Amino acid sequence: MLILFIRAFILYFIVVVVMRMMGKRQIAQMQPFELVITLMIAELAATPMENTSIPLINGVVPILTLLSVQVIISYLSIKSESVSNIICGKPSILINKGQIDQSELRRLRINMNDLLEQLRLKDYPNLSDVEYAIMETNGDISIMPKVGKTQVLLEDLKIDKQQEQLPVTLILDGQLLTKNLHNAGFNEDWLTQQLRKNNVSKINEVFFAFLTSNREFHLQKKQIS
Amino acid sequence: MRVVMITTIILILFFGGALYFSHYVGVQTEGLIASINELDEVIMAKDWETGKEKLEKVKDDWNEIKGVFETLLEHYDLDSIEVSLAKIEKYMEVQDHSLTVGEITHLKFVISLIQKKESFSLSNLL
């Protein structure tokens, strides 16, 4: 039992390190080869974890090998357009200048209902509003609407607005993030004043406190259970 | 770039390590089979006393390589070798010739099977 526990521990950490090294992508944004490798790594880690007759190295070696292959393929995809086209494919234009490319739909084995569904999910229920629809290499569809059907922008209304900054987290679960506070240009005295304005005496009473994009201070106290 | 370098080095190390281990398994199993053949000859001649010495040599040879094999190979075959050696020892103790010879053959077969499974061949790849 102890052996199972320790093996699970070791393999878990190896998989976490490997997933970190593979880079930051959500599942929906992964290229097909990245998704395949993620699924394979999960399976490879599970087998030696549950079967102590299989040496740990029988899981570690394939996992690290897949990581190496994935990193090298990703690197080659960046460096070479032809490698990228082979591994990831090319985006496909499904609607070109308002006209559906039927041969492209057939080639990708997408029927009209699938296309209409994707357009609706992108908030374009009317096909006639779409100028270009492009299927990306990860299967997602990007839409460029026709002129007059686009969303109104501030520059269309000739409204000037100051560039917003990133929100900054200052307190997380009672812990002060000092580096964030100083990077935002404030100090502990300022923070204490802000806490007093919100009837909070100590930092550890705060669940979450942050600066908005407009540099306003907000906080939420911890719930007392 | 650093991650690419690290992973390329990992790949090279694994490939080199795998080639070396494959060679190591080949050499060690050949040596073990040679020891078992000596035991086999002695048992065929029903020389039980010399047979005991030869069996001890086989067990010593096996214990030398067991540690490395257990780290890198599946345990099913290795456990089978341990069971075989225990059986041979008992059969020799009661001087049962047929069973001893049969078990020695089984032991040689299991070891040569390990050698075949670890070799770099098309049948193993496919």
CSV table of C-alpha atoms in Angstrom, one decimal:
chain,number,residue,atom,x,y,z
A,1,MET,CA,0.0,0.0,0.0
A,2,LEU,CA,2.8,2.4,0.9
A,3,ILE,CA,4.5,1.6,-2.4
A,4,LEU,CA,1.3,2.5,-4.3
A,5,PHE,CA,1.1,5.8,-2.3
A,6,ILE,CA,4.7,6.8,-3.1
A,7,ARG,CA,4.5,5.8,-6.7
A,8,ALA,CA,1.4,7.8,-7.1
A,9,PHE,CA,3.1,10.7,-5.5
A,10,ILE,CA,6.2,10.5,-7.7
A,11,LEU,CA,4.2,10.1,-10.9
A,12,TYR,CA,1.9,13.0,-10.0
A,13,PHE,CA,4.8,15.3,-9.7
A,14,ILE,CA,6.4,14.1,-12.8
A,15,VAL,CA,3.2,14.7,-14.8
A,16,VAL,CA,2.8,18.2,-13.3
A,17,VAL,CA,6.3,19.1,-14.3
A,18,VAL,CA,5.8,17.7,-17.7
A,19,MET,CA,2.5,19.6,-18.2
A,20,ARG,CA,4.2,22.8,-17.1
A,21,MET,CA,7.1,22.3,-19.5
A,22,MET,CA,4.6,21.6,-22.3
A,23,GLY,CA,3.3,25.1,-22.0
A,24,LYS,CA,0.1,26.9,-21.2
A,25,ARG,CA,-2.9,26.1,-23.3
A,26,GLN,CA,-6.4,25.2,-22.4
A,27,ILE,CA,-7.8,21.9,-23.8
A,28,ALA,CA,-10.0,23.7,-26.3
A,29,GLN,CA,-7.1,25.6,-27.7
A,30,MET,CA,-4.7,22.7,-28.1
A,31,GLN,CA,-3.6,21.5,-31.5
A,32,PRO,CA,-4.6,17.9,-32.2
A,33,PHE,CA,-1.0,16.6,-31.6
A,34,GLU,CA,-0.9,18.4,-28.2
A,35,LEU,CA,-4.3,16.9,-27.2
A,36,VAL,CA,-3.1,13.4,-28.2
A,37,ILE,CA,0.1,13.7,-26.1
A,38,THR,CA,-1.9,15.0,-23.1
A,39,LEU,CA,-4.2,12.0,-23.2
A,40,MET,CA,-1.3,9.6,-23.7
A,41,ILE,CA,0.6,11.0,-20.8
A,42,ALA,CA,-2.4,10.5,-18.6
A,43,GLU,CA,-2.7,6.8,-19.6
A,44,LEU,CA,1.1,6.2,-19.3
A,45,ALA,CA,1.1,7.6,-15.8
A,46,ALA,CA,-1.9,5.6,-14.6
A,47,THR,CA,-0.5,2.1,-15.6
A,48,PRO,CA,2.6,2.0,-13.4
A,49,MET,CA,0.8,3.9,-10.7
A,50,GLU,CA,-1.7,1.0,-10.2
A,51,ASN,CA,0.5,-2.0,-11.1
A,52,THR,CA,3.6,-2.4,-8.9
A,53,SER,CA,5.0,-5.2,-11.1
A,54,ILE,CA,5.7,-2.6,-13.7
A,55,PRO,CA,8.8,-0.6,-13.0
A,56,LEU,CA,8.3,3.1,-12.5
A,57,ILE,CA,10.7,3.8,-15.3
A,58,ASN,CA,8.3,2.1,-17.7
A,59,GLY,CA,6.0,5.1,-17.2
A,60,VAL,CA,8.6,7.8,-16.7
A,61,VAL,CA,10.6,7.1,-19.9
A,62,PRO,CA,7.6,7.2,-22.3
A,63,ILE,CA,6.2,10.4,-20.6
A,64,LEU,CA,9.5,12.2,-20.9
A,65,THR,CA,10.0,11.0,-24.4
A,66,LEU,CA,6.5,12.3,-25.4
A,67,LEU,CA,7.3,15.6,-23.7
A,68,SER,CA,10.6,15.8,-25.7
A,69,VAL,CA,8.8,15.0,-29.0
A,70,GLN,CA,6.1,17.5,-28.3
A,71,VAL,CA,8.5,20.3,-27.4
A,72,ILE,CA,10.7,19.6,-30.5
A,73,ILE,CA,7.6,19.4,-32.8
A,74,SER,CA,6.3,22.7,-31.4
A,75,TYR,CA,9.7,24.3,-31.8
A,76,LEU,CA,9.9,23.1,-35.4
A,77,SER,CA,6.4,24.3,-36.1
A,78,ILE,CA,7.5,27.8,-35.1
A,79,LYS,CA,10.6,27.7,-37.1
A,80,SER,CA,9.2,26.1,-40.3
A,81,GLU,CA,6.0,27.0,-42.1
A,82,SER,CA,6.0,23.7,-43.9
A,83,VAL,CA,6.4,21.7,-40.7
A,84,SER,CA,3.6,23.7,-39.1
A,85,ASN,CA,1.3,23.0,-42.1
A,86,ILE,CA,2.0,19.3,-41.9
A,87,ILE,CA,1.6,19.0,-38.1
A,88,CYS,CA,-1.1,21.5,-37.4
A,89,GLY,CA,-2.7,22.0,-40.8
A,90,LYS,CA,-3.8,25.3,-42.2
A,91,PRO,CA,-6.9,27.4,-41.4
A,92,SER,CA,-9.7,26.8,-43.9
A,93,ILE,CA,-12.0,29.5,-45.2
A,94,LEU,CA,-15.5,28.2,-45.1
A,95,ILE,CA,-17.3,31.4,-46.0
A,96,ASN,CA,-15.5,33.7,-48.5
A,97,LYS,CA,-17.0,37.1,-49.2
A,98,GLY,CA,-20.4,36.0,-48.0
A,99,GLN,CA,-20.4,32.8,-50.1
A,100,ILE,CA,-20.2,29.3,-48.6
A,101,ASP,CA,-17.2,27.3,-50.0
A,102,GLN,CA,-19.0,24.0,-50.5
A,103,SER,CA,-15.9,22.1,-51.6
A,104,GLU,CA,-14.2,23.1,-48.4
A,105,LEU,CA,-17.1,22.0,-46.3
A,106,ARG,CA,-17.1,18.6,-48.1
A,107,ARG,CA,-13.3,18.3,-47.7
A,108,LEU,CA,-13.6,19.0,-43.9
A,109,ARG,CA,-16.7,16.8,-43.7
A,110,ILE,CA,-18.7,19.6,-42.1
A,111,ASN,CA,-22.4,19.8,-42.9
A,112,MET,CA,-24.5,23.0,-43.0
A,113,ASN,CA,-26.1,22.3,-39.6
A,114,ASP,CA,-22.7,22.1,-38.0
A,115,LEU,CA,-21.7,25.4,-39.6
A,116,LEU,CA,-24.9,27.2,-38.7
A,117,GLU,CA,-24.5,25.9,-35.1
A,118,GLN,CA,-21.0,27.3,-34.9
A,119,LEU,CA,-22.2,30.7,-36.3
A,120,ARG,CA,-25.0,30.8,-33.7
A,121,LEU,CA,-22.5,30.1,-30.9
A,122,LYS,CA,-20.4,33.0,-32.1
A,123,ASP,CA,-23.6,35.2,-32.0
A,124,TYR,CA,-24.1,35.4,-35.7
A,125,PRO,CA,-27.4,33.6,-36.3
A,126,ASN,CA,-27.8,35.0,-39.8
A,127,LEU,CA,-25.6,33.6,-42.4
A,128,SER,CA,-26.1,36.8,-44.4
A,129,ASP,CA,-24.3,38.8,-41.7
A,130,VAL,CA,-21.0,36.9,-42.2
A,131,GLU,CA,-18.4,38.0,-44.7
A,132,TYR,CA,-15.7,35.5,-43.8
A,133,ALA,CA,-15.8,32.4,-41.6
A,134,ILE,CA,-12.5,30.6,-41.0
A,135,MET,CA,-12.0,27.3,-39.4
A,136,GLU,CA,-8.8,27.4,-37.4
A,137,THR,CA,-6.4,24.6,-36.9
A,138,ASN,CA,-7.7,23.8,-33.5
A,139,GLY,CA,-11.3,23.4,-34.8
A,140,ASP,CA,-12.6,26.7,-33.7
A,141,ILE,CA,-14.3,29.1,-36.1
A,142,SER,CA,-13.4,32.7,-36.4
A,143,ILE,CA,-16.0,35.1,-37.9
A,144,MET,CA,-15.5,38.4,-39.7
A,145,PRO,CA,-18.9,40.0,-40.1
A,146,LYS,CA,-20.0,42.2,-42.9
A,147,VAL,CA,-19.6,46.0,-42.7
A,148,GLY,CA,-22.6,47.3,-40.8
A,149,LYS,CA,-23.0,44.1,-38.8
A,150,THR,CA,-19.9,44.6,-36.7
A,151,GLN,CA,-20.1,45.7,-33.0
A,152,VAL,CA,-19.9,49.5,-32.4
A,153,LEU,CA,-16.5,50.6,-31.1
A,154,LEU,CA,-15.7,53.7,-29.1
A,155,GLU,CA,-13.7,55.1,-32.0
A,156,ASP,CA,-16.8,54.8,-34.2
A,157,LEU,CA,-18.6,57.0,-31.7
A,158,LYS,CA,-15.5,59.2,-31.5
A,159,ILE,CA,-15.2,58.7,-27.7
A,160,ASP,CA,-11.8,59.1,-26.2
A,161,LYS,CA,-11.1,56.8,-23.2
A,162,GLN,CA,-7.9,56.4,-21.2
A,163,GLN,CA,-6.2,53.1,-21.5
A,164,GLU,CA,-7.2,50.8,-18.7
A,165,GLN,CA,-4.6,49.0,-16.6
A,166,LEU,CA,-4.6,45.4,-15.5
A,167,PRO,CA,-6.5,44.7,-12.3
A,168,VAL,CA,-4.1,44.0,-9.4
A,169,THR,CA,-4.7,41.4,-6.7
A,170,LEU,CA,-3.6,42.8,-3.3
A,171,ILE,CA,-4.9,40.3,-0.7
A,172,LEU,CA,-5.6,36.7,-1.4
A,173,ASP,CA,-7.2,34.6,1.4
A,174,GLY,CA,-5.8,36.8,4.1
A,175,GLN,CA,-2.3,37.0,2.6
A,176,LEU,CA,-0.9,40.3,1.5
A,177,LEU,CA,0.8,40.2,-1.9
A,178,THR,CA,3.4,42.8,-1.1
A,179,LYS,CA,5.1,42.7,-4.4
A,180,ASN,CA,1.8,43.5,-6.2
A,181,LEU,CA,1.1,46.3,-3.8
A,182,HIS,CA,4.4,48.0,-4.4
A,183,ASN,CA,4.3,47.4,-8.2
A,184,ALA,CA,0.9,49.2,-8.2
A,185,GLY,CA,2.6,52.2,-6.5
A,186,PHE,CA,1.1,51.9,-3.1
A,187,ASN,CA,2.4,51.0,0.4
A,188,GLU,CA,1.1,49.3,3.5
A,189,ASP,CA,0.0,52.6,5.1
A,190,TRP,CA,-2.3,53.3,2.1
A,191,LEU,CA,-3.7,49.8,2.4
A,192,THR,CA,-4.4,50.1,6.1
A,193,GLN,CA,-6.3,53.3,5.3
A,194,GLN,CA,-8.4,51.5,2.7
A,195,LEU,CA,-9.1,48.7,5.0
A,196,ARG,CA,-10.3,51.1,7.7
A,197,LYS,CA,-12.6,52.8,5.2
A,198,ASN,CA,-14.2,49.3,4.8
A,199,ASN,CA,-14.4,48.6,8.5
A,200,VAL,CA,-11.6,46.0,8.4
A,201,SER,CA,-8.9,46.1,11.1
A,202,LYS,CA,-6.6,43.3,9.9
A,203,ILE,CA,-5.4,41.9,6.6
A,204,ASN,CA,-6.2,38.4,7.6
A,205,GLU,CA,-9.9,39.2,7.8
A,206,VAL,CA,-10.0,39.8,4.0
A,207,PHE,CA,-10.7,37.1,1.6
A,208,PHE,CA,-10.0,39.0,-1.6
A,209,ALA,CA,-8.9,42.6,-2.2
A,210,PHE,CA,-7.9,44.1,-5.5
A,211,LEU,CA,-7.4,47.3,-7.5
A,212,THR,CA,-9.7,47.6,-10.5
A,213,SER,CA,-8.5,48.8,-13.9
A,214,ASN,CA,-9.5,52.3,-12.9
A,215,ARG,CA,-7.4,52.0,-9.7
A,216,GLU,CA,-10.4,51.7,-7.3
A,217,PHE,CA,-10.0,49.5,-4.2
A,218,HIS,CA,-12.4,46.7,-3.6
A,219,LEU,CA,-12.5,44.0,-1.0
A,220,GLN,CA,-14.5,41.1,0.3
A,221,LYS,CA,-14.3,39.9,3.8
A,222,LYS,CA,-13.9,36.3,4.8
A,223,GLN,CA,-17.1,34.5,5.7
A,224,ILE,CA,-17.3,33.4,9.3
A,225,SER,CA,-18.4,29.8,9.3
B,1,MET,CA,14.9,27.5,-26.3
B,2,ARG,CA,16.2,26.2,-23.0
B,3,VAL,CA,13.3,23.7,-22.8
B,4,VAL,CA,14.0,22.5,-26.3
B,5,MET,CA,17.7,21.9,-25.4
B,6,ILE,CA,16.8,20.1,-22.2
B,7,THR,CA,14.3,17.9,-24.0
B,8,THR,CA,16.7,17.1,-26.8
B,9,ILE,CA,19.3,16.1,-24.3
B,10,ILE,CA,16.7,13.9,-22.5
B,11,LEU,CA,15.9,12.2,-25.8
B,12,ILE,CA,19.6,11.6,-26.6
B,13,LEU,CA,20.2,10.3,-23.1
B,14,PHE,CA,17.2,7.9,-23.2
B,15,PHE,CA,18.2,6.6,-26.6
B,16,GLY,CA,21.8,6.0,-25.5
B,17,GLY,CA,20.7,4.5,-22.2
B,18,ALA,CA,18.2,2.2,-24.0
B,19,LEU,CA,20.9,1.0,-26.4
B,20,TYR,CA,23.3,0.4,-23.6
B,21,PHE,CA,20.7,-1.4,-21.5
B,22,SER,CA,19.7,-3.6,-24.4
B,23,HIS,CA,23.4,-4.6,-24.8
B,24,TYR,CA,23.8,-5.1,-21.0
B,25,VAL,CA,20.8,-7.4,-20.9
B,26,GLY,CA,22.2,-9.4,-23.9
B,27,VAL,CA,25.6,-9.8,-22.3
B,28,GLN,CA,24.3,-10.7,-18.8
B,29,THR,CA,21.7,-13.2,-20.0
B,30,GLU,CA,24.3,-14.9,-22.2
B,31,GLY,CA,26.5,-15.3,-19.1
B,32,LEU,CA,23.6,-16.6,-17.0
B,33,ILE,CA,22.6,-19.1,-19.7
B,34,ALA,CA,26.2,-20.3,-19.9
B,35,SER,CA,26.2,-20.9,-16.1
B,36,ILE,CA,22.8,-22.8,-16.5
B,37,ASN,CA,24.2,-24.9,-19.3
B,38,GLU,CA,27.1,-26.0,-17.0
B,39,LEU,CA,24.5,-26.9,-14.4
B,40,ASP,CA,22.5,-28.8,-17.0
B,41,GLU,CA,25.5,-30.9,-18.1
B,42,VAL,CA,26.3,-31.8,-14.5
B,43,ILE,CA,22.6,-32.7,-13.8
B,44,MET,CA,22.3,-34.8,-17.0
B,45,ALA,CA,25.3,-36.8,-15.7
B,46,LYS,CA,23.5,-37.1,-12.3
B,47,ASP,CA,26.4,-35.5,-10.4
B,48,TRP,CA,24.3,-34.0,-7.6
B,49,GLU,CA,27.2,-32.7,-5.5
B,50,THR,CA,28.8,-30.8,-8.3
B,51,GLY,CA,25.3,-29.8,-9.3
B,52,LYS,CA,24.8,-28.0,-6.0
B,53,GLU,CA,28.0,-25.9,-6.6
B,54,LYS,CA,26.9,-25.1,-10.1
B,55,LEU,CA,23.5,-24.0,-8.8
B,56,GLU,CA,25.1,-21.7,-6.2
B,57,LYS,CA,27.1,-20.1,-9.0
B,58,VAL,CA,23.9,-19.6,-11.1
B,59,LYS,CA,22.2,-18.0,-8.0
B,60,ASP,CA,25.2,-15.8,-7.4
B,61,ASP,CA,25.3,-14.7,-11.1
B,62,TRP,CA,21.5,-14.0,-10.9
B,63,ASN,CA,21.8,-12.0,-7.7
B,64,GLU,CA,24.4,-9.8,-9.2
B,65,ILE,CA,22.2,-8.7,-12.0
B,66,LYS,CA,18.8,-8.9,-10.3
B,67,GLY,CA,18.9,-5.4,-8.9
B,68,VAL,CA,19.4,-3.8,-12.2
B,69,PHE,CA,16.8,-6.0,-14.0
B,70,GLU,CA,14.2,-5.3,-11.3
B,71,THR,CA,14.6,-1.5,-11.9
B,72,LEU,CA,14.1,-1.7,-15.6
B,73,LEU,CA,12.1,-4.9,-16.5
B,74,GLU,CA,8.7,-6.1,-15.6
B,75,HIS,CA,8.6,-8.3,-12.6
B,76,TYR,CA,6.6,-11.2,-14.0
B,77,ASP,CA,9.5,-12.9,-15.8
B,78,LEU,CA,11.9,-12.0,-13.0
B,79,ASP,CA,9.5,-13.6,-10.4
B,80,SER,CA,9.4,-16.7,-12.7
B,81,ILE,CA,13.2,-17.0,-12.5
B,82,GLU,CA,13.1,-16.8,-8.7
B,83,VAL,CA,10.4,-19.6,-8.6
B,84,SER,CA,12.4,-21.7,-11.0
B,85,LEU,CA,15.6,-21.5,-9.0
B,86,ALA,CA,13.7,-22.4,-5.8
B,87,LYS,CA,12.1,-25.4,-7.6
B,88,ILE,CA,15.5,-26.6,-9.0
B,89,GLU,CA,17.0,-26.4,-5.6
B,90,LYS,CA,14.3,-28.5,-4.1
B,91,TYR,CA,14.2,-31.1,-7.0
B,92,MET,CA,18.0,-31.4,-6.6
B,93,GLU,CA,17.6,-31.9,-2.9
B,94,VAL,CA,15.3,-34.9,-3.5
B,95,GLN,CA,17.4,-35.9,-6.5
B,96,ASP,CA,14.5,-36.0,-8.9
B,97,HIS,CA,16.3,-36.1,-12.3
B,98,SER,CA,13.3,-35.5,-14.6
B,99,LEU,CA,11.8,-32.6,-12.8
B,100,THR,CA,15.2,-31.0,-12.3
B,101,VAL,CA,16.1,-31.2,-16.0
B,102,GLY,CA,12.6,-29.9,-16.9
B,103,GLU,CA,12.9,-27.0,-14.6
B,104,ILE,CA,16.4,-26.1,-15.8
B,105,THR,CA,15.0,-26.0,-19.4
B,106,HIS,CA,12.2,-23.8,-18.2
B,107,LEU,CA,14.7,-21.4,-16.5
B,108,LYS,CA,16.8,-21.2,-19.7
B,109,PHE,CA,13.7,-20.5,-21.7
B,110,VAL,CA,12.5,-17.7,-19.5
B,111,ILE,CA,16.0,-16.0,-19.5
B,112,SER,CA,16.3,-16.3,-23.3
B,113,LEU,CA,12.7,-14.9,-23.5
B,114,ILE,CA,13.9,-11.8,-21.5
B,115,GLN,CA,16.8,-11.5,-23.9
B,116,LYS,CA,14.5,-11.6,-26.9
B,117,LYS,CA,11.9,-9.2,-25.5
B,118,GLU,CA,14.6,-6.6,-24.8
B,119,SER,CA,16.3,-6.9,-28.1
B,120,PHE,CA,15.8,-4.2,-30.7
B,121,SER,CA,13.8,-6.1,-33.4
B,122,LEU,CA,10.9,-5.5,-35.8
B,123,SER,CA,8.8,-8.1,-34.0
B,124,ASN,CA,9.2,-6.2,-30.7
B,125,LEU,CA,8.5,-2.9,-32.3
B,126,LEU,CA,5.3,-4.1,-33.9
